[in-house]
Short mmCIF file of C-alpha atoms and ligand atoms in Angstrom, two decimals:
data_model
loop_
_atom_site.label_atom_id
_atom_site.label_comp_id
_atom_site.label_asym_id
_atom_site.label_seq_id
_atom_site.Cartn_x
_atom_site.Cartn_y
_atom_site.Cartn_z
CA UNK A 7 125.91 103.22 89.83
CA UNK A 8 127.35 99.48 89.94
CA UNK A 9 124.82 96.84 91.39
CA UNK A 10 127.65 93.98 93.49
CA UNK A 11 127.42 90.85 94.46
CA UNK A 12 129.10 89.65 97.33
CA UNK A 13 129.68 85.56 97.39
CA UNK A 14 129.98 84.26 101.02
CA UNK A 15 127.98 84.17 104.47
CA UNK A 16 130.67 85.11 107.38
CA UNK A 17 131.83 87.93 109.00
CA UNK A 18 134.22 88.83 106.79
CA UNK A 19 131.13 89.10 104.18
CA UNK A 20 129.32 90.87 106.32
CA UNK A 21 131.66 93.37 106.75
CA UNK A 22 132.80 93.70 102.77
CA UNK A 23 129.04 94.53 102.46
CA UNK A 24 128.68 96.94 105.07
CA UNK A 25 131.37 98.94 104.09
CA UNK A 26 130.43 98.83 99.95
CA UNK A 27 127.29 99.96 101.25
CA UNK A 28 128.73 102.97 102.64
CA UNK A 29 129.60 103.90 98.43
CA UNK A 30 128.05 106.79 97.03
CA UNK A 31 128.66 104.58 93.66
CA UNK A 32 126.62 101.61 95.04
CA UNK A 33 123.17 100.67 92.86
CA UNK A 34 121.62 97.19 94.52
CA UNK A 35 124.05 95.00 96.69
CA UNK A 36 122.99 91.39 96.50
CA UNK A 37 124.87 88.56 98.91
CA UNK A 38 124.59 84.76 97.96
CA UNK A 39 124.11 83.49 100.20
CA UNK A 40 124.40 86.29 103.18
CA UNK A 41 123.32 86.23 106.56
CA UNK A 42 121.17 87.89 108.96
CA UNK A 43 123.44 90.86 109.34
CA UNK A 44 123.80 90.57 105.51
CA UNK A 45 120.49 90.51 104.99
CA UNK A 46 119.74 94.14 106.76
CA UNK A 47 122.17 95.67 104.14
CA UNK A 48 121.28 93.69 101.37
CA UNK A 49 119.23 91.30 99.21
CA UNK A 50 120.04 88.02 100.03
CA UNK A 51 119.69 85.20 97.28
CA UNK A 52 120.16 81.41 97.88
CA UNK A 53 122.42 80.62 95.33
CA UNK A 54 124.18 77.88 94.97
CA UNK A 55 127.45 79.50 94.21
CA UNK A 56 129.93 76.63 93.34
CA UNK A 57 127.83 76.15 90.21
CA UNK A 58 129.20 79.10 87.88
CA UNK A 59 125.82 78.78 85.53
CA UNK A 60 123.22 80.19 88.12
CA UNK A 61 125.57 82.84 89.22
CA UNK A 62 126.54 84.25 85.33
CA UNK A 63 122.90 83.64 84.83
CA UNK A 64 122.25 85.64 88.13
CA UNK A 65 124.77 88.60 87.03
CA UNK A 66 123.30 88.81 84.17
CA UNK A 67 119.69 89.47 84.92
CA UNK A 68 120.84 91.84 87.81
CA UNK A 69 123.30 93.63 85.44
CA UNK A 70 125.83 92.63 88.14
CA UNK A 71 128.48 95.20 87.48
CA UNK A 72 131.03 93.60 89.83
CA UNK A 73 131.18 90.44 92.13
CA UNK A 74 133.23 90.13 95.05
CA UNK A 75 134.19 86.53 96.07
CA UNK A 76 134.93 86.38 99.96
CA UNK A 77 136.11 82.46 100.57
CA UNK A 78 138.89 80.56 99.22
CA UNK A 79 136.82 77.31 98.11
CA UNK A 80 134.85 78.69 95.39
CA UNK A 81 138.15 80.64 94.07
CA UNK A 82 140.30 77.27 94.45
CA UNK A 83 137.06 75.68 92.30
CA UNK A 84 137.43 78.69 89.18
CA UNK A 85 134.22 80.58 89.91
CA UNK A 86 136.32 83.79 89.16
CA UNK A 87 137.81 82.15 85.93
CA UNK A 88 133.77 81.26 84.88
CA UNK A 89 132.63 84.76 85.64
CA UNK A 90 135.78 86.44 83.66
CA UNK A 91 134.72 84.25 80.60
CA UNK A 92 131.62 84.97 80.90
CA UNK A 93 132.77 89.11 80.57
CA UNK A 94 131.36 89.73 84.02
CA UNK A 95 133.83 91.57 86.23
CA UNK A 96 134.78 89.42 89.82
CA UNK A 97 137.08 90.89 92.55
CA UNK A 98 139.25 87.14 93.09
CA UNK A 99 141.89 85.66 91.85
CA UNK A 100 141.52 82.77 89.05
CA UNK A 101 141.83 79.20 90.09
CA UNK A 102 145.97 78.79 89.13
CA UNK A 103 146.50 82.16 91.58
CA UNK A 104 144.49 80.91 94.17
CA UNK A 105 147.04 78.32 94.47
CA UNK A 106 148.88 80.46 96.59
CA UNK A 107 146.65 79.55 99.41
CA UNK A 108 145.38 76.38 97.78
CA UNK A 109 148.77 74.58 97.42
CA UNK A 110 151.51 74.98 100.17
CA UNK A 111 153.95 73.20 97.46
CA UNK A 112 153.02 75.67 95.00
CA UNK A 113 153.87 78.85 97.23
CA UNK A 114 156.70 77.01 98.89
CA UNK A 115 158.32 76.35 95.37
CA UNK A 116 157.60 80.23 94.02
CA UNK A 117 159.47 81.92 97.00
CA UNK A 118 162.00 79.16 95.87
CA UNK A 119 162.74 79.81 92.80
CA UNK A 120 162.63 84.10 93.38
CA UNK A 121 164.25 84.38 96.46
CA UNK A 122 161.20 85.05 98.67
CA UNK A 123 162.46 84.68 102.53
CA UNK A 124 160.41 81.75 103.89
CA UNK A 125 161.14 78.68 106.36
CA UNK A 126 163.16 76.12 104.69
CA UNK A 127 160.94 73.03 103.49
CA UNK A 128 161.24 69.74 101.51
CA UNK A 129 157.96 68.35 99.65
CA UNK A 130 157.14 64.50 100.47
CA UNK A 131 154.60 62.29 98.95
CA UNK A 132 156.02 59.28 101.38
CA UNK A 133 155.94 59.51 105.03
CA UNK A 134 158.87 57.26 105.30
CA UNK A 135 160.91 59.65 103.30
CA UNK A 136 159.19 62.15 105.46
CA UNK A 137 160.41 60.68 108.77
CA UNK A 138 164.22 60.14 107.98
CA UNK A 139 163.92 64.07 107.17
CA UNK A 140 162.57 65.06 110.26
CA UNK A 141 164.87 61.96 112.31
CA UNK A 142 167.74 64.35 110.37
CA UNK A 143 166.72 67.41 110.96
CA UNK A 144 165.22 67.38 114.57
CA UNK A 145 162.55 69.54 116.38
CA UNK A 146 160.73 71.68 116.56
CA UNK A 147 159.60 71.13 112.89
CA UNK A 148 156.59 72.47 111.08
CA UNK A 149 154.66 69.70 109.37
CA UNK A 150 151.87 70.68 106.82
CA UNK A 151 149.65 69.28 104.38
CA UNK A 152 149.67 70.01 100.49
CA UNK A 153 145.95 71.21 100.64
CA UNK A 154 143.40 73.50 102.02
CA UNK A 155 142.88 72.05 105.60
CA UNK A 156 141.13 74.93 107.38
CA UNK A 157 143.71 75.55 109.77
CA UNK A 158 143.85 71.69 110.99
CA UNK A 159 146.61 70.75 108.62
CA UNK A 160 149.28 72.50 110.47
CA UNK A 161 151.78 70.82 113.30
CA UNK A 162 154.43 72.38 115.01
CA UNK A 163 155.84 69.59 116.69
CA UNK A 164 158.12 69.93 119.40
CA UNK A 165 160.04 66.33 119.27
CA UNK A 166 160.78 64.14 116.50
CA UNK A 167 158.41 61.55 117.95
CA UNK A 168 155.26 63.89 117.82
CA UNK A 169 156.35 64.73 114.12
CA UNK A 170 156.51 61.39 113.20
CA UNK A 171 152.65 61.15 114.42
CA UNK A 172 151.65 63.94 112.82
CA UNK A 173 153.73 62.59 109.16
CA UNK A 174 151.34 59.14 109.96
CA UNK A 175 147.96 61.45 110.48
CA UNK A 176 148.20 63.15 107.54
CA UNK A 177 149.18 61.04 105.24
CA UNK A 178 146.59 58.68 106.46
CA UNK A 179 143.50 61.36 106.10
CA UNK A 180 144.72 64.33 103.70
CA UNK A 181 145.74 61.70 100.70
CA UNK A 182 149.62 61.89 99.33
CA UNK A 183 151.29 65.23 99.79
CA UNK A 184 153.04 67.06 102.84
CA UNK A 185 155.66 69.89 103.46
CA UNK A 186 158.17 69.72 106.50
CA UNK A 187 159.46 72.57 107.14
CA UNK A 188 161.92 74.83 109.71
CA UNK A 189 160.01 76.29 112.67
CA UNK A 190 160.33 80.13 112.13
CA UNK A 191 160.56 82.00 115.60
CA UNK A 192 158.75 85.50 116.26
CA UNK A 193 155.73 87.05 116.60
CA UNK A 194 152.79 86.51 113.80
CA UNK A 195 151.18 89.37 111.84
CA UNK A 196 149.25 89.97 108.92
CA UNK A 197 149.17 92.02 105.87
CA UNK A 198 146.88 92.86 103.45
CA UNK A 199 147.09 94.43 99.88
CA UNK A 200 144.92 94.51 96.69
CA UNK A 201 146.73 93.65 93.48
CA UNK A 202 144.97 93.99 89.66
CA UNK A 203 147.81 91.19 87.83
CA UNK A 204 150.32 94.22 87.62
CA UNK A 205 149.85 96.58 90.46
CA UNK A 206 149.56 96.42 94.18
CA UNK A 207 147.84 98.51 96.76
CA UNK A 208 149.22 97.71 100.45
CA UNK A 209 146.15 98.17 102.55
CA UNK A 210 147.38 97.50 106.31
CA UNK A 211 148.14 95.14 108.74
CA UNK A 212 146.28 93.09 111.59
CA UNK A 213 146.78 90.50 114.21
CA UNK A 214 144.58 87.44 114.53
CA UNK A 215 144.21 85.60 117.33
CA UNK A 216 144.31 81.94 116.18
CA UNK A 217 143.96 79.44 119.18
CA UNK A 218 140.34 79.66 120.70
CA UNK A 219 141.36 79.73 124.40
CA UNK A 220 143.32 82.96 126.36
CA UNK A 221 146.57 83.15 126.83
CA UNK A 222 146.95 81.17 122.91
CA UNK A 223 145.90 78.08 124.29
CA UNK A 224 144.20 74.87 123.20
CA UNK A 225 143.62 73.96 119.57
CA UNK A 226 143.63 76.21 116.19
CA UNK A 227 140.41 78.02 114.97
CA UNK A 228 139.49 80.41 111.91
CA UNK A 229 140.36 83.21 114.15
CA UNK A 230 138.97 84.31 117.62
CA UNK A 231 139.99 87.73 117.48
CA UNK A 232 141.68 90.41 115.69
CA UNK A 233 143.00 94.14 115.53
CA UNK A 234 144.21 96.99 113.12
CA UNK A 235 147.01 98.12 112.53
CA UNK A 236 149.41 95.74 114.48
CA UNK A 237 152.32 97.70 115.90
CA UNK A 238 154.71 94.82 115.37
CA UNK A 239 154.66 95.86 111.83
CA UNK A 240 156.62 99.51 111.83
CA UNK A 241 156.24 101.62 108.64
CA UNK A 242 159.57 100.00 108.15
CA UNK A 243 158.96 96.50 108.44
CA UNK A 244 156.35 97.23 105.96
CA UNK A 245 158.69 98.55 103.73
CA UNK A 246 160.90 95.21 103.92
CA UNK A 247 157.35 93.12 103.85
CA UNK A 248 156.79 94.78 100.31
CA UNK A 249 160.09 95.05 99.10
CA UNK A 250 160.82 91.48 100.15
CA UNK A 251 158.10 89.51 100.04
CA UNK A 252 154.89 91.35 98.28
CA UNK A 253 156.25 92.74 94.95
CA UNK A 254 158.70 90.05 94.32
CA UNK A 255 155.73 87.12 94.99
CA UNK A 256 153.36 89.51 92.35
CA UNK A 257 155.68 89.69 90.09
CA UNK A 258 156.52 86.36 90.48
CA UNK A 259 153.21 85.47 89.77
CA UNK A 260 153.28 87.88 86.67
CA UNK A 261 156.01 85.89 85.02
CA UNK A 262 154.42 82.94 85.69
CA UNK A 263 152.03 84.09 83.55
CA UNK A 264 149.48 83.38 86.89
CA UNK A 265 148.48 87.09 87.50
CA UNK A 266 147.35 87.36 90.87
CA UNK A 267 144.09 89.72 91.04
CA UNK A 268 142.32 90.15 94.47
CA UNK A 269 143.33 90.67 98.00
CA UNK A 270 147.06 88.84 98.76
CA UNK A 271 146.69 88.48 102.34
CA UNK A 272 150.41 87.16 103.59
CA UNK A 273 150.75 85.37 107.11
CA UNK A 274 153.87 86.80 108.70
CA UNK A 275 156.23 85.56 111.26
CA UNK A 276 158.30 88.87 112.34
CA UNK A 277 161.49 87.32 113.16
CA UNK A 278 164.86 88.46 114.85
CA UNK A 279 166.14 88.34 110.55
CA UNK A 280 162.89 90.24 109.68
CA UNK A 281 159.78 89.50 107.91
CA UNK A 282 159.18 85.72 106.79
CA UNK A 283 156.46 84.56 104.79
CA UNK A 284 154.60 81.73 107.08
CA UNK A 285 151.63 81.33 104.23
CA UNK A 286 149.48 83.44 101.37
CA UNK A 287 146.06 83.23 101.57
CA UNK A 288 144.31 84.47 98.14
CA UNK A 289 141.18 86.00 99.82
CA UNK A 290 140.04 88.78 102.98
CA UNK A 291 140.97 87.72 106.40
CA UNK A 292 137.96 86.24 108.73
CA UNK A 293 137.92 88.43 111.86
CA UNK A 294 141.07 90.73 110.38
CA UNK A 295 138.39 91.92 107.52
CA UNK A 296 136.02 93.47 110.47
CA UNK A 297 139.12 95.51 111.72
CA UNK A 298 139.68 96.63 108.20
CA UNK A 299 137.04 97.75 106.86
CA UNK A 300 135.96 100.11 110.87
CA UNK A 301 139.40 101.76 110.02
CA UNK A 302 139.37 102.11 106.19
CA UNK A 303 138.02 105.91 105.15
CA UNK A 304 137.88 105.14 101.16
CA UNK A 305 135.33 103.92 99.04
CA UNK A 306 136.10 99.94 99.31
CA UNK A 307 133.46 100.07 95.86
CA UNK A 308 136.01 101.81 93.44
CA UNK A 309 139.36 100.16 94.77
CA UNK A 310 137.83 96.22 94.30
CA UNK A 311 136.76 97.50 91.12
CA UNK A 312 140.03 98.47 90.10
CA UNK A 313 141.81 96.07 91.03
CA UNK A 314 139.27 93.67 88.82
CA UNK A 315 140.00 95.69 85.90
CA UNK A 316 143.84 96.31 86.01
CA UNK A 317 143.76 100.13 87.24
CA UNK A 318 144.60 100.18 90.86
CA UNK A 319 147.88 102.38 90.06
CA UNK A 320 145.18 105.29 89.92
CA UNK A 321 144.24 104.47 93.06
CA UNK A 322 145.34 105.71 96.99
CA UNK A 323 143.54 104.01 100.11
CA UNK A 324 143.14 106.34 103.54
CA UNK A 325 142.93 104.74 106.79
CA UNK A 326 141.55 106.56 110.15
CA UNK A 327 144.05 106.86 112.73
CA UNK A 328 141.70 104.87 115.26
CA UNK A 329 142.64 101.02 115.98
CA UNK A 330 139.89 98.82 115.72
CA UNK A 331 139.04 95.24 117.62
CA UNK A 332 137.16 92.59 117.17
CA UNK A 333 136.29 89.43 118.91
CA UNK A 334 134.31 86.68 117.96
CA UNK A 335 131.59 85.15 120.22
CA UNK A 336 131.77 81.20 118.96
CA UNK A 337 128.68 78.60 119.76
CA UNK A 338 130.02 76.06 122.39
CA UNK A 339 131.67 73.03 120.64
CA UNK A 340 133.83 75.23 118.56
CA UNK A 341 136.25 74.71 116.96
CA UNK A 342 134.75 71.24 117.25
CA UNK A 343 131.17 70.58 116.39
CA UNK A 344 129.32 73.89 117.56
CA UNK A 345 125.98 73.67 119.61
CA UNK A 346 123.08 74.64 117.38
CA UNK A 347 120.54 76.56 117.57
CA UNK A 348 120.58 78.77 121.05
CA UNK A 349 119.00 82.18 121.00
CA UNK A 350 120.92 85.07 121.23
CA UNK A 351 119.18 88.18 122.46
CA UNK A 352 120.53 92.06 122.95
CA UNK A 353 122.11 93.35 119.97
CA UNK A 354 119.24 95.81 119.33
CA UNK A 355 121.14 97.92 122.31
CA UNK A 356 124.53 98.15 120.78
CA UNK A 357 123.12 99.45 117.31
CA UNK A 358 123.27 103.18 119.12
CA UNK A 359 127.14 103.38 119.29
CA UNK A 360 128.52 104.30 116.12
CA UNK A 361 131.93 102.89 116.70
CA UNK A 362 130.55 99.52 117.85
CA UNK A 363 129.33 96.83 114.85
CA UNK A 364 128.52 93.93 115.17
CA UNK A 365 128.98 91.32 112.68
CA UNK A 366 127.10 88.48 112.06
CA UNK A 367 128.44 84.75 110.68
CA UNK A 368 126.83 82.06 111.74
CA UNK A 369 123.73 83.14 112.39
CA UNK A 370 119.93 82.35 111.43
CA UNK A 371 116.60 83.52 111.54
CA UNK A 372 113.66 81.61 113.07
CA UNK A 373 110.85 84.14 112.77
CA UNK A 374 112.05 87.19 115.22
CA UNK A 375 114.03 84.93 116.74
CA UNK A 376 118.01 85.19 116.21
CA UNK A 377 119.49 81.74 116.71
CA UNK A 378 123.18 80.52 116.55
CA UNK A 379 123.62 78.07 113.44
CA UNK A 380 127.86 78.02 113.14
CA UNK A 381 130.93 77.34 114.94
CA UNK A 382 132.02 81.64 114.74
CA UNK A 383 128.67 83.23 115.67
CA UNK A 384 129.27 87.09 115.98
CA UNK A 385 132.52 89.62 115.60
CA UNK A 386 131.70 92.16 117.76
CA UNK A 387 133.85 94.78 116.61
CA UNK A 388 134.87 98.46 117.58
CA UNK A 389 136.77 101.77 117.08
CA UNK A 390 139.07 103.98 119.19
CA UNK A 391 141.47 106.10 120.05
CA UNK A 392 144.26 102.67 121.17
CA UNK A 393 144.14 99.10 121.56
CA UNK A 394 142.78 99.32 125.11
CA UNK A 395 140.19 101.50 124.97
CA UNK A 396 138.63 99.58 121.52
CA UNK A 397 138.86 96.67 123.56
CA UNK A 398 137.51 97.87 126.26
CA UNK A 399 134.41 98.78 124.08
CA UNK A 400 134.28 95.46 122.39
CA UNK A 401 134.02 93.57 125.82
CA UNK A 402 131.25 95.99 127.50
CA UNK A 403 129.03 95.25 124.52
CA UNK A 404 129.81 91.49 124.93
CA UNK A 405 128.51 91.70 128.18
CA UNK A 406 124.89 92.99 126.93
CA UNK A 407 124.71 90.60 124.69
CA UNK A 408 122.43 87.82 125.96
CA UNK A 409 123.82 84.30 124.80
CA UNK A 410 124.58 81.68 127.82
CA UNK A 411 125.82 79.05 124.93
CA UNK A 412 127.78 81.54 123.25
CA UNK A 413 131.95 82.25 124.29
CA UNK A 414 135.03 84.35 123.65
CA UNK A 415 138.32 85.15 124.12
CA UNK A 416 138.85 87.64 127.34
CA UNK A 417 142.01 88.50 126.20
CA UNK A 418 142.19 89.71 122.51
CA UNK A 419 144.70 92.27 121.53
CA UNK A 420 147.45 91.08 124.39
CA UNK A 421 150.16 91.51 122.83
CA UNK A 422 149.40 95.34 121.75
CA UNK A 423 148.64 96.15 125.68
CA UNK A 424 150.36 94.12 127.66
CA UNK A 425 153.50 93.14 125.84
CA UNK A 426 153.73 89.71 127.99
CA UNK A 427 151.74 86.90 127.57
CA UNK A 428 150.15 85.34 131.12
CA UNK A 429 151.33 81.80 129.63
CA UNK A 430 149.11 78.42 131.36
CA UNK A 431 152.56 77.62 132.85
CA UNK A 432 152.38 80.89 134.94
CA UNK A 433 155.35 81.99 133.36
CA UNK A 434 156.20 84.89 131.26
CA UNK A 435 156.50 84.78 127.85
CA UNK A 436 158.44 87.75 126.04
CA UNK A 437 157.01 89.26 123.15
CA UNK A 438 158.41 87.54 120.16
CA UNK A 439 162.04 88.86 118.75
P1 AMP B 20 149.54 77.98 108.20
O1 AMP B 20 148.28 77.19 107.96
O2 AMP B 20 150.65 77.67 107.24
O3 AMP B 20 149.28 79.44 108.41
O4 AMP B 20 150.03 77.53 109.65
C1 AMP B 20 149.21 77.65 110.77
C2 AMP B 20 150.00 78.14 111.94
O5 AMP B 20 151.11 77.27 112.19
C3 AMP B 20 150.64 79.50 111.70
O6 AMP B 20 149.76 80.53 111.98
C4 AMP B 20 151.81 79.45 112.64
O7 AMP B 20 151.39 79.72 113.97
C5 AMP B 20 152.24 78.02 112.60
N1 AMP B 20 153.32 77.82 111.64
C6 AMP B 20 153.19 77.48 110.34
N2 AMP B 20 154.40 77.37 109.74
C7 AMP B 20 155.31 77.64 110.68
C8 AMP B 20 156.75 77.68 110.68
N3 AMP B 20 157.46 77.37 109.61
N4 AMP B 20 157.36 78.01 111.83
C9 AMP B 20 156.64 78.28 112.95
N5 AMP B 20 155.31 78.25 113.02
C10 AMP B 20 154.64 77.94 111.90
N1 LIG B 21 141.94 84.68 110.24
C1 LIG B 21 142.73 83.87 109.42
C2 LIG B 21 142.18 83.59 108.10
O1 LIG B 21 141.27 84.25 107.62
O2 LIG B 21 142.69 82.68 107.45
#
């Protein structure tokens, strides 16, 4: 029996945890910190987990047998590096790996130097160097900054002039560094796999749903929706996504002497020349995690473990054939300052339906009482036969749940039912190339 520890407090957390609990080779699960839906599964603890001395000290007394680190900050920071040192066994890459996700210069240089197909770029530390580029190159152009931004430090600016103001903005609140690059068309997809420094399970693929209004409109967010698998991504796309982009960046990593252990989640754009690499993340998707881990039929417990300790090439991974869907219910305010505190009343009823979880993230406890305390409240998530009729499941449980302050998306997984977009403009959009 392994006693885990899972680091983190969304919904991505929540679900890692509810599926490790499903493990017949599960002792105690422990979250730090958790959350309410956490806390039903497992015992929370209030640790402060940037500071790798409580947690080691924490493993230790628990005979922690493996941790599982669910954000990027605390990888970026070296908790996994501290708890390796320390002989305890952590699911997440080391601080130089996380890089990936932590350093657009970093990737952007790797794919460089091996060949990985990505958008052309140039690195700038000057924004008047940074202008005469774009002034050269014209729009649209992608402008990004060197760091982890959540989600805000990406432009896709459709004139030279609004580049320009977005080459000012950044250098003016993300310090020195930015990346211009081409603007990649095609539709955007996911994909997952688990990797131990040497070898790499795929797991599947997903589609997020990153603006927080319908129809893709209005500014970024975390994610307001996602599904499993994606059918953009054909068994042979993901062939060319592995052969192309996933074994070449591992390997990469390899020779770098940067092993990469953890979940290498890659941000696709599926273009008319294939699959490009848009961005690596070095950590679980928040919402694609929730769709993952409804359709996954393994034991999540023994494939995180080996991938922490190098043995995943003994490993398979089996997936139900069902699609699964989830949307998140946000707090007003999102993705700007969310309204705190409302109640949120109902979810009792949808704990009957097997195929329907719900997952909580920024949620609280007052007493009884169930209050919104986050931007992304709730994934309510689901499992079915197609796209349609998981979605269909997801948004009849919405509508029990009792939470005036609360909002979605009405139209999460469009582009697997409907193929066209209803764009603002009342136009149609087609599906990407
Ligand atoms: P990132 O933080 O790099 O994932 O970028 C955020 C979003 O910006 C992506 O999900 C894409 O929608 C968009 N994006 C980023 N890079 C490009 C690119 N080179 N071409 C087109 N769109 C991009
Ligand atoms: N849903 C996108 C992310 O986790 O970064």
């Amino acid at each position: 029996m392994i006693n885990c520890l899972i680091i983190g407090s969304g919904g991505r957390e929540h679900a890692l945890a509810w599926k490790l609990k499903q493990s017949p080779q599960l002792g105690t699960l422990h979250c730090a910190p958790g959350n309410p839906g956490m806390a039903a599964l497992a015992i929370c603890v209030d640790l402060a987990f940037i500071d790798a001395p409580t947690v080691i000290d924490f493993c230790r007394q628990h005979t922690i047998g493996l941790v599982v680190i669910g954000p990027e900050q605390p990888l970026i920071d070296g908790l996994a590096d501290h708890l390796r040192a320390a002989g305890i066994v952590c699911f997440g890459p080391s601080a130089q790996a996380a890089q990936l996700e932590g350093s657009k210069g970093f990737t952007k240089d790797l794919c460089a130097k091996y060949h990985i197909p990505t958008a052309a770029y140039q690195r700038f530390s000057d924004a008047t160097a940074a202008k005469a580029y774009v002034t050269a190159q014209g729009a649209p152009i992608v402008i990004k900054a060197d760091g982890l931004a959540a989600g805000k430090g990406v432009v896709v600016a459709s004139s030279v002039a609004e580049a320009h103001v977005a080459i000012d903005s950044i250098m003016s609140t993300s310090g020195a560094a930015l990346v211009v690059e081409a603007c990649m068309v095609g539709e955007e997809a996911s994909f997952f796999v688990l990797c131990d420094g040497t070898h790499v399970l795929p797991l599947a693929a997903a589609q997020d749903h990153k603006r927080v209004g319908d129809g893709d409109t209005g500014p970024n967010t975390g994610g307001m929706g996602a599904y499993s698998p994606a059918p953009v991504i054909t068994p042979a796309l993901i062939e060319r996504t592995m052969d192309e982009i996933i074994l070449p960046t591992v390997r990469a990593m390899a020779a770098e002497r940067i092993p990469f252990i953890g979940v290498l989640f890659a941000g696709l754009m599926i273009t008319a020349d294939g699959p490009q690499l848009i961005e690596y993340n070095c950590r679980f998707g928040d919402p694609e995690t929730q769709v993952l881990m409804l359709r996954m039929t393994s034991d999540l417990l023994p494939l995180l473990l080996a991938a922490a300790t190098g043995t995943l090439d003994q490993h398979e991974v089996q997936w139900s054939q069902d699609v699964a869907l989830t949307v998140v219910m946000a707090a007003r305010g999102y993705p700007g300052p969310p309204l705190r505190g409302s109640e949120i009343r109902g979810l009792e009823a949808l704990a009957t339906d097997p195929d329907i979880v719900v997952f909580h993230a920024g949620t609280t406890r007052d007493g009884a009482r169930l209050l919104a305390n986050g931007g992304r409240v709730l994934n309510v998530t689901a499992r079915a036969a197609t796209v349609a009729a998981a979605r269909q499941k997801v948004y009849a449980a919405i509508d029990k749940i009792e939470w005036p302050e609360g909002f979605c998306r009405r139209d999460i997984g469009w582009r697997a039912i409907g193929g066209n977009k209803p764009d603002v403009a009342g136009n149609q959009r087609n599906r990407g190339a």
